[in-house]
């Protein structure tokens, strides 16, 4: 049986996103960065709720959302595991979400005192972390 992997996410009380959404986003990023690899067992609803000192119903809602997105899979009697990635969105929906995300980023940084290149460098660096973890997962294993 696989060991339970610690989920390294933090809840920010001042964040405008609901707590369950912060959990969804945090776990999605942990998966994308390779910190929670495919087949990895996640803490129980109660376990993560205790770790984050939040209501178990909030964690259950986040886990349900991640399961419906295809990122987690429930195994009867065993718990929740990171599932094999599969693209569930068509190309048009992927493009729409990318456009929305870019527009949100632009709106958030429009009035900050940064040059466009500084912003692009930050985005490139963040995406580079994702690309690095993806290469490590598909790279040669000795």
PDB file of C-alpha atoms in Angstrom:
ATOM      1  CA  UNK A   1       0.000   0.000   0.000  1.00  0.00           C
ATOM      2  CA  UNK A   2       1.269   3.453  -0.889  1.00  0.00           C
ATOM      3  CA  UNK A   3       2.322   5.953   1.771  1.00  0.00           C
ATOM      4  CA  UNK A   4       0.257   9.082   2.237  1.00  0.00           C
ATOM      5  CA  UNK A   5       2.004  12.101   0.755  1.00  0.00           C
ATOM      6  CA  UNK A   6       1.939  15.365   2.704  1.00  0.00           C
ATOM      7  CA  UNK A   7       0.129  18.135   0.870  1.00  0.00           C
ATOM      8  CA  UNK A   8       2.165  21.324   1.072  1.00  0.00           C
ATOM      9  CA  UNK A   9      -0.451  24.045   0.659  1.00  0.00           C
ATOM     10  CA  UNK A  10      -1.316  27.064   2.732  1.00  0.00           C
ATOM     11  CA  UNK A  11      -4.632  28.805   3.252  1.00  0.00           C
ATOM     12  CA  UNK A  12      -4.494  32.599   3.160  1.00  0.00           C
ATOM     13  CA  UNK A  13      -7.296  34.150   5.247  1.00  0.00           C
ATOM     14  CA  UNK A  14      -7.113  37.440   3.278  1.00  0.00           C
ATOM     15  CA  UNK A  15      -7.395  35.716  -0.104  1.00  0.00           C
ATOM     16  CA  UNK A  16     -10.542  36.616  -2.038  1.00  0.00           C
ATOM     17  CA  UNK A  17     -10.940  33.011  -3.247  1.00  0.00           C
ATOM     18  CA  UNK A  18     -13.057  30.682  -1.109  1.00  0.00           C
ATOM     19  CA  UNK A  19     -11.014  28.281   1.023  1.00  0.00           C
ATOM     20  CA  UNK A  20     -12.083  25.231  -0.988  1.00  0.00           C
ATOM     21  CA  UNK A  21     -10.840  26.980  -4.164  1.00  0.00           C
ATOM     22  CA  UNK A  22      -7.498  27.728  -2.490  1.00  0.00           C
ATOM     23  CA  UNK A  23      -7.207  24.005  -1.719  1.00  0.00           C
ATOM     24  CA  UNK A  24      -8.129  23.042  -5.301  1.00  0.00           C
ATOM     25  CA  UNK A  25      -5.605  25.510  -6.733  1.00  0.00           C
ATOM     26  CA  UNK A  26      -2.908  24.445  -4.271  1.00  0.00           C
ATOM     27  CA  UNK A  27      -3.278  20.734  -4.988  1.00  0.00           C
ATOM     28  CA  UNK A  28      -3.472  21.371  -8.743  1.00  0.00           C
ATOM     29  CA  UNK A  29      -0.175  23.271  -8.544  1.00  0.00           C
ATOM     30  CA  UNK A  30       1.422  20.552  -6.409  1.00  0.00           C
ATOM     31  CA  UNK A  31       0.404  17.993  -9.049  1.00  0.00           C
ATOM     32  CA  UNK A  32       1.573  20.209 -11.937  1.00  0.00           C
ATOM     33  CA  UNK A  33       4.966  20.762 -10.286  1.00  0.00           C
ATOM     34  CA  UNK A  34       5.434  17.048  -9.666  1.00  0.00           C
ATOM     35  CA  UNK A  35       5.308  17.322  -5.878  1.00  0.00           C
ATOM     36  CA  UNK A  36       2.275  15.008  -5.919  1.00  0.00           C
ATOM     37  CA  UNK A  37       3.084  12.407  -8.596  1.00  0.00           C
ATOM     38  CA  UNK A  38       0.635  10.050 -10.292  1.00  0.00           C
ATOM     39  CA  UNK A  39      -0.414   7.267  -7.910  1.00  0.00           C
ATOM     40  CA  UNK A  40       0.369   9.319  -4.830  1.00  0.00           C
ATOM     41  CA  UNK A  41      -2.115   8.872  -1.970  1.00  0.00           C
ATOM     42  CA  UNK A  42      -3.539  12.059  -0.485  1.00  0.00           C
ATOM     43  CA  UNK A  43      -4.425  12.586   3.164  1.00  0.00           C
ATOM     44  CA  UNK A  44      -7.958  11.758   4.208  1.00  0.00           C
ATOM     45  CA  UNK A  45     -10.526  14.544   4.314  1.00  0.00           C
ATOM     46  CA  UNK A  46     -10.209  14.685   8.095  1.00  0.00           C
ATOM     47  CA  UNK A  47      -6.427  14.494   7.937  1.00  0.00           C
ATOM     48  CA  UNK A  48      -6.078  17.451   5.579  1.00  0.00           C
ATOM     49  CA  UNK A  49      -8.749  19.395   7.486  1.00  0.00           C
ATOM     50  CA  UNK A  50      -6.754  18.929  10.689  1.00  0.00           C
ATOM     51  CA  UNK A  51      -3.494  19.896   8.932  1.00  0.00           C
ATOM     52  CA  UNK A  52      -5.049  23.105   7.594  1.00  0.00           C
ATOM     53  CA  UNK A  53      -7.244  23.679  10.671  1.00  0.00           C
ATOM     54  CA  UNK A  54     -10.399  24.051   8.602  1.00  0.00           C
ATOM     55  CA  UNK A  55     -13.766  22.332   8.358  1.00  0.00           C
ATOM     56  CA  UNK A  56     -13.711  18.820   6.878  1.00  0.00           C
ATOM     57  CA  UNK A  57     -16.661  19.699   4.618  1.00  0.00           C
ATOM     58  CA  UNK A  58     -14.470  22.317   2.927  1.00  0.00           C
ATOM     59  CA  UNK A  59     -11.784  19.724   2.173  1.00  0.00           C
ATOM     60  CA  UNK A  60     -14.443  17.276   0.952  1.00  0.00           C
ATOM     61  CA  UNK A  61     -15.752  19.931  -1.439  1.00  0.00           C
ATOM     62  CA  UNK A  62     -12.232  20.563  -2.778  1.00  0.00           C
ATOM     63  CA  UNK A  63     -11.532  16.840  -3.177  1.00  0.00           C
ATOM     64  CA  UNK A  64     -14.851  16.402  -5.018  1.00  0.00           C
ATOM     65  CA  UNK A  65     -13.937  19.232  -7.371  1.00  0.00           C
ATOM     66  CA  UNK A  66     -10.501  17.736  -8.072  1.00  0.00           C
ATOM     67  CA  UNK A  67     -12.068  14.320  -8.643  1.00  0.00           C
ATOM     68  CA  UNK A  68     -14.603  15.759 -11.089  1.00  0.00           C
ATOM     69  CA  UNK A  69     -11.727  17.486 -12.929  1.00  0.00           C
ATOM     70  CA  UNK A  70     -10.038  14.098 -13.294  1.00  0.00           C
ATOM     71  CA  UNK A  71      -6.998  15.002 -11.183  1.00  0.00           C
ATOM     72  CA  UNK A  72      -7.849  12.634  -8.319  1.00  0.00           C
ATOM     73  CA  UNK A  73      -9.406   9.205  -8.277  1.00  0.00           C
ATOM     74  CA  UNK A  74     -11.112   7.446  -5.403  1.00  0.00           C
ATOM     75  CA  UNK A  75     -10.164   3.820  -4.853  1.00  0.00           C
ATOM     76  CA  UNK A  76     -12.782   1.931  -2.890  1.00  0.00           C
ATOM     77  CA  UNK A  77     -11.566   1.356   0.655  1.00  0.00           C
ATOM     78  CA  UNK A  78      -8.119   2.804  -0.058  1.00  0.00           C
ATOM     79  CA  UNK A  79      -8.585   6.566  -0.332  1.00  0.00           C
ATOM     80  CA  UNK A  80      -7.844   9.276  -2.882  1.00  0.00           C
ATOM     81  CA  UNK A  81      -4.944   9.117  -5.301  1.00  0.00           C
ATOM     82  CA  UNK A  82      -3.484  11.413  -7.958  1.00  0.00           C
ATOM     83  CA  UNK A  83      -4.739  10.062 -11.256  1.00  0.00           C
ATOM     84  CA  UNK A  84      -3.043   9.753 -14.633  1.00  0.00           C
ATOM     85  CA  UNK A  85      -3.383  13.131 -16.363  1.00  0.00           C
ATOM     86  CA  UNK A  86      -5.853  13.291 -19.211  1.00  0.00           C
ATOM     87  CA  UNK A  87      -7.106  16.289 -21.106  1.00  0.00           C
ATOM     88  CA  UNK A  88     -10.850  16.602 -20.670  1.00  0.00           C
ATOM     89  CA  UNK A  89     -11.243  19.946 -22.439  1.00  0.00           C
ATOM     90  CA  UNK A  90     -11.430  20.480 -26.168  1.00  0.00           C
ATOM     91  CA  UNK A  91      -9.023  22.878 -27.849  1.00  0.00           C
ATOM     92  CA  UNK A  92     -11.544  25.736 -27.971  1.00  0.00           C
ATOM     93  CA  UNK A  93     -12.213  25.473 -24.217  1.00  0.00           C
ATOM     94  CA  UNK A  94      -8.478  25.286 -23.488  1.00  0.00           C
ATOM     95  CA  UNK A  95      -7.933  28.452 -25.552  1.00  0.00           C
ATOM     96  CA  UNK A  96     -10.813  30.209 -23.790  1.00  0.00           C
ATOM     97  CA  UNK A  97      -9.374  29.384 -20.367  1.00  0.00           C
ATOM     98  CA  UNK A  98      -5.906  30.519 -21.413  1.00  0.00           C
ATOM     99  CA  UNK A  99      -7.317  33.809 -22.705  1.00  0.00           C
ATOM    100  CA  UNK A 100      -9.253  34.329 -19.448  1.00  0.00           C
ATOM    101  CA  UNK A 101      -6.188  33.562 -17.330  1.00  0.00           C
ATOM    102  CA  UNK A 102      -4.018  35.964 -19.326  1.00  0.00           C
ATOM    103  CA  UNK A 103      -6.656  38.701 -19.085  1.00  0.00           C
ATOM    104  CA  UNK A 104      -6.914  38.167 -15.321  1.00  0.00           C
ATOM    105  CA  UNK A 105      -3.126  38.433 -14.990  1.00  0.00           C
ATOM    106  CA  UNK A 106      -3.038  41.606 -17.080  1.00  0.00           C
ATOM    107  CA  UNK A 107      -5.827  43.138 -14.987  1.00  0.00           C
ATOM    108  CA  UNK A 108      -3.992  42.272 -11.759  1.00  0.00           C
ATOM    109  CA  UNK A 109      -0.634  43.761 -12.833  1.00  0.00           C
ATOM    110  CA  UNK A 110      -1.846  46.674 -14.986  1.00  0.00           C
ATOM    111  CA  UNK A 111      -1.243  49.281 -12.307  1.00  0.00           C
ATOM    112  CA  UNK A 112       1.850  47.793 -10.714  1.00  0.00           C
ATOM    113  CA  UNK A 113       5.135  49.543 -11.335  1.00  0.00           C
ATOM    114  CA  UNK A 114       6.736  46.843 -13.498  1.00  0.00           C
ATOM    115  CA  UNK A 115       7.961  46.863 -17.057  1.00  0.00           C
ATOM    116  CA  UNK A 116       6.236  44.322 -19.337  1.00  0.00           C
ATOM    117  CA  UNK A 117       9.493  42.368 -19.662  1.00  0.00           C
ATOM    118  CA  UNK A 118       9.733  41.964 -15.880  1.00  0.00           C
ATOM    119  CA  UNK A 119       6.233  40.480 -15.846  1.00  0.00           C
ATOM    120  CA  UNK A 120       7.024  38.189 -18.785  1.00  0.00           C
ATOM    121  CA  UNK A 121      10.205  37.032 -17.025  1.00  0.00           C
ATOM    122  CA  UNK A 122       8.212  36.119 -13.891  1.00  0.00           C
ATOM    123  CA  UNK A 123       5.613  34.217 -15.923  1.00  0.00           C
ATOM    124  CA  UNK A 124       8.343  32.444 -17.885  1.00  0.00           C
ATOM    125  CA  UNK A 125      10.110  31.463 -14.660  1.00  0.00           C
ATOM    126  CA  UNK A 126       6.897  30.084 -13.152  1.00  0.00           C
ATOM    127  CA  UNK A 127       6.122  28.113 -16.310  1.00  0.00           C
ATOM    128  CA  UNK A 128       9.713  26.883 -16.382  1.00  0.00           C
ATOM    129  CA  UNK A 129       9.156  25.193 -13.030  1.00  0.00           C
ATOM    130  CA  UNK A 130       6.226  23.285 -14.527  1.00  0.00           C
ATOM    131  CA  UNK A 131       8.220  22.299 -17.611  1.00  0.00           C
ATOM    132  CA  UNK A 132      11.124  21.122 -15.460  1.00  0.00           C
ATOM    133  CA  UNK A 133       8.923  18.866 -13.351  1.00  0.00           C
ATOM    134  CA  UNK A 134       7.232  17.441 -16.457  1.00  0.00           C
ATOM    135  CA  UNK A 135      10.606  16.624 -18.012  1.00  0.00           C
ATOM    136  CA  UNK A 136      11.738  14.943 -14.794  1.00  0.00           C
ATOM    137  CA  UNK A 137       8.640  12.733 -14.802  1.00  0.00           C
ATOM    138  CA  UNK A 138       9.143  11.670 -18.427  1.00  0.00           C
ATOM    139  CA  UNK A 139      12.942  11.571 -18.329  1.00  0.00           C
ATOM    140  CA  UNK A 140      15.106   8.490 -18.226  1.00  0.00           C
ATOM    141  CA  UNK A 141      15.064   6.507 -15.005  1.00  0.00           C
ATOM    142  CA  UNK A 142      18.272   4.722 -14.149  1.00  0.00           C
TER     143      UNK A 142
END
